[in-house]
PDB file of C-alpha atoms and ligand atoms in Angstrom:
ATOM      1  CA  UNK A   1      14.215   3.269  -9.712  1.00  0.00           C
ATOM      2  CA  UNK A   2      11.770   2.509  -6.930  1.00  0.00           C
ATOM      3  CA  UNK A   3      11.506   5.259  -4.330  1.00  0.00           C
ATOM      4  CA  UNK A   4       8.900   4.117  -1.865  1.00  0.00           C
ATOM      5  CA  UNK A   5       8.712   0.483  -0.908  1.00  0.00           C
ATOM      6  CA  UNK A   6       6.190  -0.883   1.560  1.00  0.00           C
ATOM      7  CA  UNK A   7       7.083  -4.072   3.434  1.00  0.00           C
ATOM      8  CA  UNK A   8       4.174  -5.956   4.961  1.00  0.00           C
ATOM      9  CA  UNK A   9       5.130  -8.794   7.301  1.00  0.00           C
ATOM     10  CA  UNK A  10       2.766 -11.254   8.926  1.00  0.00           C
ATOM     11  CA  UNK A  11       1.967 -14.904   9.320  1.00  0.00           C
ATOM     12  CA  UNK A  12      -0.736 -14.748   6.620  1.00  0.00           C
ATOM     13  CA  UNK A  13      -2.229 -18.007   7.871  1.00  0.00           C
ATOM     14  CA  UNK A  14      -4.184 -17.488   5.642  1.00  0.00           C
ATOM     15  CA  UNK A  15      -3.908 -14.116   3.856  1.00  0.00           C
ATOM     16  CA  UNK A  16      -7.351 -12.471   3.866  1.00  0.00           C
ATOM     17  CA  UNK A  17      -9.177  -9.488   2.380  1.00  0.00           C
ATOM     18  CA  UNK A  18      -8.347  -7.418   5.482  1.00  0.00           C
ATOM     19  CA  UNK A  19      -4.653  -7.696   4.593  1.00  0.00           C
ATOM     20  CA  UNK A  20      -5.038  -6.790   0.923  1.00  0.00           C
ATOM     21  CA  UNK A  21      -7.544  -3.992   1.587  1.00  0.00           C
ATOM     22  CA  UNK A  22      -5.419  -2.158   4.151  1.00  0.00           C
ATOM     23  CA  UNK A  23      -2.222  -2.739   2.148  1.00  0.00           C
ATOM     24  CA  UNK A  24      -3.864  -1.241  -0.944  1.00  0.00           C
ATOM     25  CA  UNK A  25      -5.092   1.748   1.051  1.00  0.00           C
ATOM     26  CA  UNK A  26      -1.651   2.294   2.603  1.00  0.00           C
ATOM     27  CA  UNK A  27      -0.061   2.034  -0.844  1.00  0.00           C
ATOM     28  CA  UNK A  28      -2.261   4.860  -2.149  1.00  0.00           C
ATOM     29  CA  UNK A  29      -1.775   7.043   0.936  1.00  0.00           C
ATOM     30  CA  UNK A  30       1.998   6.683   0.791  1.00  0.00           C
ATOM     31  CA  UNK A  31       2.201   6.851  -2.994  1.00  0.00           C
ATOM     32  CA  UNK A  32       4.317   3.696  -2.936  1.00  0.00           C
ATOM     33  CA  UNK A  33       5.763   1.916  -5.949  1.00  0.00           C
ATOM     34  CA  UNK A  34       5.546  -1.557  -4.450  1.00  0.00           C
ATOM     35  CA  UNK A  35       4.071  -3.512  -1.542  1.00  0.00           C
ATOM     36  CA  UNK A  36       6.024  -6.643  -0.611  1.00  0.00           C
ATOM     37  CA  UNK A  37       4.129  -9.217   1.453  1.00  0.00           C
ATOM     38  CA  UNK A  38       6.577 -11.129   3.658  1.00  0.00           C
ATOM     39  CA  UNK A  39       5.316 -14.276   5.381  1.00  0.00           C
ATOM     40  CA  UNK A  40       7.077 -15.031   8.670  1.00  0.00           C
ATOM     41  CA  UNK A  41       8.382 -18.471   9.482  1.00  0.00           C
ATOM     42  CA  UNK A  42       7.163 -17.833  13.012  1.00  0.00           C
ATOM     43  CA  UNK A  43       6.291 -14.518  14.611  1.00  0.00           C
ATOM     44  CA  UNK A  44       8.452 -13.785  17.683  1.00  0.00           C
ATOM     45  CA  UNK A  45       5.274 -12.307  19.212  1.00  0.00           C
ATOM     46  CA  UNK A  46       3.051 -15.344  18.790  1.00  0.00           C
ATOM     47  CA  UNK A  47       3.516 -18.465  20.915  1.00  0.00           C
ATOM     48  CA  UNK A  48       2.261 -20.846  18.289  1.00  0.00           C
ATOM     49  CA  UNK A  49       3.594 -21.909  14.917  1.00  0.00           C
ATOM     50  CA  UNK A  50       1.510 -21.167  11.806  1.00  0.00           C
ATOM     51  CA  UNK A  51      -0.966 -23.927  10.905  1.00  0.00           C
ATOM     52  CA  UNK A  52      -0.228 -23.923   7.151  1.00  0.00           C
ATOM     53  CA  UNK A  53       3.314 -24.570   5.894  1.00  0.00           C
ATOM     54  CA  UNK A  54       5.463 -21.725   4.639  1.00  0.00           C
ATOM     55  CA  UNK A  55       5.124 -23.046   1.070  1.00  0.00           C
ATOM     56  CA  UNK A  56       1.308 -23.063   1.265  1.00  0.00           C
ATOM     57  CA  UNK A  57       1.226 -19.562   2.774  1.00  0.00           C
ATOM     58  CA  UNK A  58       3.437 -18.284  -0.057  1.00  0.00           C
ATOM     59  CA  UNK A  59       1.190 -19.904  -2.668  1.00  0.00           C
ATOM     60  CA  UNK A  60      -1.916 -18.371  -1.091  1.00  0.00           C
ATOM     61  CA  UNK A  61      -0.216 -14.979  -1.019  1.00  0.00           C
ATOM     62  CA  UNK A  62       0.735 -15.269  -4.703  1.00  0.00           C
ATOM     63  CA  UNK A  63      -2.912 -15.946  -5.542  1.00  0.00           C
ATOM     64  CA  UNK A  64      -4.110 -13.077  -3.341  1.00  0.00           C
ATOM     65  CA  UNK A  65      -1.758 -10.479  -4.863  1.00  0.00           C
ATOM     66  CA  UNK A  66      -2.102 -11.610  -8.481  1.00  0.00           C
ATOM     67  CA  UNK A  67      -4.579  -8.857  -9.415  1.00  0.00           C
ATOM     68  CA  UNK A  68      -2.476  -5.933  -8.204  1.00  0.00           C
ATOM     69  CA  UNK A  69       0.593  -4.982 -10.242  1.00  0.00           C
ATOM     70  CA  UNK A  70       2.170  -3.224  -7.246  1.00  0.00           C
ATOM     71  CA  UNK A  71       1.876  -6.226  -4.932  1.00  0.00           C
ATOM     72  CA  UNK A  72       4.557  -8.920  -4.668  1.00  0.00           C
ATOM     73  CA  UNK A  73       5.614 -11.688  -2.267  1.00  0.00           C
ATOM     74  CA  UNK A  74       9.035 -12.373  -0.740  1.00  0.00           C
ATOM     75  CA  UNK A  75       9.954 -15.621   1.013  1.00  0.00           C
ATOM     76  CA  UNK A  76      13.101 -14.105   2.531  1.00  0.00           C
ATOM     77  CA  UNK A  77      11.983 -14.760   6.126  1.00  0.00           C
ATOM     78  CA  UNK A  78      11.075 -18.372   5.378  1.00  0.00           C
ATOM     79  CA  UNK A  79      14.610 -18.952   4.144  1.00  0.00           C
ATOM     80  CA  UNK A  80      16.176 -17.776   7.423  1.00  0.00           C
ATOM     81  CA  UNK A  81      16.194 -19.615  10.752  1.00  0.00           C
ATOM     82  CA  UNK A  82      13.184 -18.647  12.871  1.00  0.00           C
ATOM     83  CA  UNK A  83      11.933 -16.541  14.548  1.00  0.00           C
ATOM     84  CA  UNK A  84      11.521 -13.788  11.955  1.00  0.00           C
ATOM     85  CA  UNK A  85      12.994 -10.522  13.170  1.00  0.00           C
ATOM     86  CA  UNK A  86      11.720  -7.427  11.394  1.00  0.00           C
ATOM     87  CA  UNK A  87      15.081  -5.766  11.996  1.00  0.00           C
ATOM     88  CA  UNK A  88      16.871  -8.349   9.812  1.00  0.00           C
ATOM     89  CA  UNK A  89      14.305  -8.097   7.036  1.00  0.00           C
ATOM     90  CA  UNK A  90      14.275  -4.296   6.966  1.00  0.00           C
ATOM     91  CA  UNK A  91      18.079  -4.228   6.969  1.00  0.00           C
ATOM     92  CA  UNK A  92      18.172  -6.643   4.037  1.00  0.00           C
ATOM     93  CA  UNK A  93      15.734  -4.538   1.980  1.00  0.00           C
ATOM     94  CA  UNK A  94      17.575  -1.328   2.930  1.00  0.00           C
ATOM     95  CA  UNK A  95      20.757  -2.879   1.490  1.00  0.00           C
ATOM     96  CA  UNK A  96      18.944  -4.090  -1.626  1.00  0.00           C
ATOM     97  CA  UNK A  97      17.209  -0.800  -2.501  1.00  0.00           C
ATOM     98  CA  UNK A  98      19.955   1.586  -1.400  1.00  0.00           C
ATOM     99  CA  UNK A  99      19.933   4.825   0.586  1.00  0.00           C
ATOM    100  CA  UNK A 100      17.640   6.769  -1.790  1.00  0.00           C
ATOM    101  CA  UNK A 101      14.671   4.435  -1.288  1.00  0.00           C
ATOM    102  CA  UNK A 102      12.243   5.078   1.525  1.00  0.00           C
ATOM    103  CA  UNK A 103      11.105   1.950   3.282  1.00  0.00           C
ATOM    104  CA  UNK A 104       7.790   1.544   5.103  1.00  0.00           C
ATOM    105  CA  UNK A 105       6.780  -1.329   7.380  1.00  0.00           C
ATOM    106  CA  UNK A 106       3.075  -1.949   7.981  1.00  0.00           C
ATOM    107  CA  UNK A 107       1.571  -3.288  11.192  1.00  0.00           C
ATOM    108  CA  UNK A 108      -1.963  -3.362  12.567  1.00  0.00           C
ATOM    109  CA  UNK A 109      -2.886  -1.519  15.761  1.00  0.00           C
ATOM    110  CA  UNK A 110      -2.875  -4.829  17.641  1.00  0.00           C
ATOM    111  CA  UNK A 111       0.942  -4.823  17.354  1.00  0.00           C
ATOM    112  CA  UNK A 112       1.484  -1.475  19.103  1.00  0.00           C
ATOM    113  CA  UNK A 113       1.492  -2.924  22.625  1.00  0.00           C
ATOM    114  CA  UNK A 114       4.361  -5.274  21.676  1.00  0.00           C
ATOM    115  CA  UNK A 115       6.584  -2.719  19.982  1.00  0.00           C
ATOM    116  CA  UNK A 116       8.910  -2.085  22.933  1.00  0.00           C
ATOM    117  CA  UNK A 117       9.721  -5.818  22.962  1.00  0.00           C
ATOM    118  CA  UNK A 118      10.711  -6.002  19.285  1.00  0.00           C
ATOM    119  CA  UNK A 119      14.284  -7.035  18.581  1.00  0.00           C
ATOM    120  CA  UNK A 120      16.309  -3.840  17.922  1.00  0.00           C
ATOM    121  CA  UNK A 121      13.115  -1.829  17.563  1.00  0.00           C
ATOM    122  CA  UNK A 122      14.938   1.525  17.742  1.00  0.00           C
ATOM    123  CA  UNK A 123      16.946   0.607  14.642  1.00  0.00           C
ATOM    124  CA  UNK A 124      13.801  -0.600  12.867  1.00  0.00           C
ATOM    125  CA  UNK A 125      12.145   2.750  13.567  1.00  0.00           C
ATOM    126  CA  UNK A 126      15.218   4.624  12.390  1.00  0.00           C
ATOM    127  CA  UNK A 127      15.809   2.655   9.182  1.00  0.00           C
ATOM    128  CA  UNK A 128      12.189   2.686   8.005  1.00  0.00           C
ATOM    129  CA  UNK A 129       8.834   4.359   8.529  1.00  0.00           C
ATOM    130  CA  UNK A 130       6.829   2.037  10.722  1.00  0.00           C
ATOM    131  CA  UNK A 131       3.195   2.672   9.845  1.00  0.00           C
ATOM    132  CA  UNK A 132       0.512   1.552  12.269  1.00  0.00           C
ATOM    133  CA  UNK A 133      -2.782   0.842  10.507  1.00  0.00           C
ATOM    134  CA  UNK A 134      -6.162   1.029  12.179  1.00  0.00           C
ATOM    135  CA  UNK A 135      -7.814  -2.304  12.847  1.00  0.00           C
ATOM    136  CA  UNK A 136     -11.434  -3.242  13.563  1.00  0.00           C
ATOM    137  CA  UNK A 137     -11.942  -4.389  17.145  1.00  0.00           C
ATOM    138  CA  UNK A 138      -9.050  -2.288  18.466  1.00  0.00           C
ATOM    139  CA  UNK A 139      -9.077   1.303  19.694  1.00  0.00           C
ATOM    140  CA  UNK A 140      -7.199   3.943  17.705  1.00  0.00           C
ATOM    141  CA  UNK A 141      -3.453   3.488  18.260  1.00  0.00           C
ATOM    142  CA  UNK A 142      -2.138   5.075  21.457  1.00  0.00           C
ATOM    143  CA  UNK A 143       1.574   5.838  21.219  1.00  0.00           C
ATOM    144  CA  UNK A 144       1.790   7.637  24.554  1.00  0.00           C
ATOM    145  CA  UNK A 145       2.762   4.409  26.337  1.00  0.00           C
ATOM    146  CA  UNK A 146       5.825   3.894  24.158  1.00  0.00           C
ATOM    147  CA  UNK A 147       8.151   6.236  26.030  1.00  0.00           C
ATOM    148  CA  UNK A 148      10.714   3.383  25.979  1.00  0.00           C
ATOM    149  CA  UNK A 149      11.338   4.380  22.349  1.00  0.00           C
ATOM    150  CA  UNK A 150      12.129   8.034  22.981  1.00  0.00           C
ATOM    151  CA  UNK A 151      10.055  11.108  22.153  1.00  0.00           C
ATOM    152  CA  UNK A 152      11.300  11.542  18.576  1.00  0.00           C
ATOM    153  CA  UNK A 153      10.493   7.998  17.563  1.00  0.00           C
ATOM    154  CA  UNK A 154       7.067   8.208  19.200  1.00  0.00           C
ATOM    155  CA  UNK A 155       6.378  11.374  17.211  1.00  0.00           C
ATOM    156  CA  UNK A 156       7.507   9.677  13.999  1.00  0.00           C
ATOM    157  CA  UNK A 157       5.230   6.733  14.763  1.00  0.00           C
ATOM    158  CA  UNK A 158       2.213   8.905  15.331  1.00  0.00           C
ATOM    159  CA  UNK A 159       2.876  10.938  12.162  1.00  0.00           C
ATOM    160  CA  UNK A 160       3.152   7.726  10.138  1.00  0.00           C
ATOM    161  CA  UNK A 161      -0.066   6.128  11.441  1.00  0.00           C
ATOM    162  CA  UNK A 162      -2.553   5.412   8.660  1.00  0.00           C
ATOM    163  CA  UNK A 163      -6.293   5.598   9.275  1.00  0.00           C
ATOM    164  CA  UNK A 164      -7.026   2.543   7.150  1.00  0.00           C
ATOM    165  CA  UNK A 165     -10.636   1.446   6.641  1.00  0.00           C
ATOM    166  CA  UNK A 166     -11.824  -0.926   9.357  1.00  0.00           C
ATOM    167  CA  UNK A 167     -12.095  -4.425   7.932  1.00  0.00           C
ATOM    168  CA  UNK A 168     -13.275  -6.840  10.591  1.00  0.00           C
ATOM    169  CA  UNK A 169     -11.414  -9.953   9.437  1.00  0.00           C
ATOM    170  CA  UNK A 170      -8.703 -12.015  11.145  1.00  0.00           C
ATOM    171  CA  UNK A 171      -6.909 -15.222  10.187  1.00  0.00           C
ATOM    172  CA  UNK A 172      -7.825 -16.722  13.569  1.00  0.00           C
ATOM    173  CA  UNK A 173     -11.529 -16.256  12.859  1.00  0.00           C
ATOM    174  CA  UNK A 174     -11.131 -17.687   9.358  1.00  0.00           C
ATOM    175  CA  UNK A 175      -9.344 -20.788  10.697  1.00  0.00           C
ATOM    176  CA  UNK A 176     -12.082 -21.204  13.299  1.00  0.00           C
ATOM    177  CA  UNK A 177     -14.755 -20.959  10.622  1.00  0.00           C
ATOM    178  CA  UNK A 178     -13.037 -23.545   8.406  1.00  0.00           C
ATOM    179  CA  UNK A 179     -12.699 -25.934  11.362  1.00  0.00           C
ATOM    180  CA  UNK A 180     -16.400 -25.494  12.126  1.00  0.00           C
ATOM    181  CA  UNK A 181     -17.341 -25.802   8.404  1.00  0.00           C
ATOM    182  CA  UNK A 182     -18.887 -22.302   8.514  1.00  0.00           C
ATOM    183  CA  UNK A 183     -19.286 -19.929   5.569  1.00  0.00           C
ATOM    184  CA  UNK A 184     -16.221 -17.775   4.810  1.00  0.00           C
ATOM    185  CA  UNK A 185     -17.675 -15.843   1.875  1.00  0.00           C
ATOM    186  CA  UNK A 186     -16.329 -12.296   1.685  1.00  0.00           C
ATOM    187  CA  UNK A 187     -13.342 -12.964   3.936  1.00  0.00           C
ATOM    188  CA  UNK A 188     -10.846 -14.348   1.412  1.00  0.00           C
ATOM    189  CA  UNK A 189     -10.168 -13.914  -2.289  1.00  0.00           C
ATOM    190  CA  UNK A 190     -11.974 -16.621  -4.305  1.00  0.00           C
ATOM    191  CA  UNK A 191      -8.637 -17.994  -5.562  1.00  0.00           C
ATOM    192  CA  UNK A 192      -7.312 -18.379  -1.989  1.00  0.00           C
ATOM    193  CA  UNK A 193     -10.556 -20.028  -0.893  1.00  0.00           C
ATOM    194  CA  UNK A 194     -10.313 -22.439  -3.819  1.00  0.00           C
ATOM    195  CA  UNK A 195      -6.678 -23.250  -2.892  1.00  0.00           C
ATOM    196  CA  UNK A 196      -7.591 -23.928   0.743  1.00  0.00           C
ATOM    197  CA  UNK A 197     -10.435 -26.234  -0.247  1.00  0.00           C
ATOM    198  CA  UNK A 198      -8.390 -28.114  -2.858  1.00  0.00           C
ATOM    199  CA  UNK A 199      -5.528 -28.641  -0.412  1.00  0.00           C
ATOM    200  CA  UNK A 200      -7.706 -29.484   2.580  1.00  0.00           C
ATOM    201  CA  UNK A 201      -6.180 -26.783   4.797  1.00  0.00           C
ATOM    202  CA  UNK A 202      -7.588 -25.648   8.161  1.00  0.00           C
ATOM    203  CA  UNK A 203     -10.088 -28.490   8.520  1.00  0.00           C
TER     204      UNK A 203
HETATM  205  P1  ATP B 301      -4.085 -14.037  13.422  1.00  0.00           P
HETATM  206  O1  ATP B 301      -5.568 -13.900  13.619  1.00  0.00           O
HETATM  207  O2  ATP B 301      -3.638 -15.459  13.083  1.00  0.00           O
HETATM  208  O3  ATP B 301      -3.275 -13.418  14.529  1.00  0.00           O
HETATM  209  P2  ATP B 301      -4.049 -11.784  11.575  1.00  0.00           P
HETATM  210  O4  ATP B 301      -5.385 -11.759  10.935  1.00  0.00           O
HETATM  211  O5  ATP B 301      -3.757 -10.786  12.645  1.00  0.00           O
HETATM  212  O6  ATP B 301      -3.714 -13.262  12.082  1.00  0.00           O
HETATM  213  P3  ATP B 301      -1.394 -11.576  10.489  1.00  0.00           P
HETATM  214  O7  ATP B 301      -0.871 -12.328   9.333  1.00  0.00           O
HETATM  215  O8  ATP B 301      -0.883 -11.893  11.823  1.00  0.00           O
HETATM  216  O9  ATP B 301      -3.002 -11.708  10.417  1.00  0.00           O
HETATM  217  O10 ATP B 301      -1.299 -10.018  10.202  1.00  0.00           O
HETATM  218  C1  ATP B 301      -0.199  -9.404   9.597  1.00  0.00           C
HETATM  219  C2  ATP B 301      -0.292  -7.932   9.899  1.00  0.00           C
HETATM  220  O11 ATP B 301      -1.502  -7.410   9.353  1.00  0.00           O
HETATM  221  C3  ATP B 301      -0.333  -7.610  11.402  1.00  0.00           C
HETATM  222  O12 ATP B 301       0.438  -6.447  11.634  1.00  0.00           O
HETATM  223  C4  ATP B 301      -1.808  -7.350  11.669  1.00  0.00           C
HETATM  224  O13 ATP B 301      -1.975  -6.432  12.731  1.00  0.00           O
HETATM  225  C5  ATP B 301      -2.263  -6.745  10.351  1.00  0.00           C
HETATM  226  N1  ATP B 301      -3.657  -7.041  10.064  1.00  0.00           N
HETATM  227  C6  ATP B 301      -4.231  -8.256   9.919  1.00  0.00           C
HETATM  228  N2  ATP B 301      -5.534  -8.149   9.657  1.00  0.00           N
HETATM  229  C7  ATP B 301      -5.824  -6.833   9.640  1.00  0.00           C
HETATM  230  C8  ATP B 301      -7.040  -6.083   9.441  1.00  0.00           C
HETATM  231  N3  ATP B 301      -8.198  -6.692   9.227  1.00  0.00           N
HETATM  232  N4  ATP B 301      -6.949  -4.730   9.504  1.00  0.00           N
HETATM  233  C9  ATP B 301      -5.752  -4.118   9.745  1.00  0.00           C
HETATM  234  N5  ATP B 301      -4.586  -4.768   9.945  1.00  0.00           N
HETATM  235  C10 ATP B 301      -4.612  -6.105   9.903  1.00  0.00           C
END
């Protein structure tokens, strides 16, 4: 039986070494059995649709996670109507794994400011452990402005924060580099880079 399951949602447009590095670190810190990468059809917090199709983002994720036996990919959010609400995904996994499993949801520090606007965020925080990971280019997470969530949830959030290594990579910067034909060495796994080039993505 799996006890500790990490869910890692994002647009992954494309998945990069920042994602896999912090997910691996969080997995060790938590002592998790599995990390499930969950590409969103469209993030409710981003105004734009992903550039790559859902199918391409899943294929890139499969290539990126192939070397880690604890990593897997779920297309559950791509199969639902958009936008992708974390509440629905966490509820689905809670039902699948049962009450004994502990669920964790990873987000980068850049997401903290949006938390109070998340759909049913109180339930998300109650059903799972929402873990805020440090991110290069952002200050350390500040939970003091989240009084909308109540003191207990804010305390839980700050206890669950993970001081992940700072990896200064973003999908936006990678897409910009591809469009400008700049070097992306060291930002993506070689297999993902190969896939992007073969499929002519992000030109
Ligand atoms: P974009 O630049 O298109 O907004 P992104 O690089 O932020 O993309 P997402 O797929 O949106 O990538 O990220 C999924 C989750 O991973 C988010 O919670 C984000 O904060 C987190 N994340 C992404 N990159 C990093 C990183 N380098 N370090 C820590 N967290 C990260």
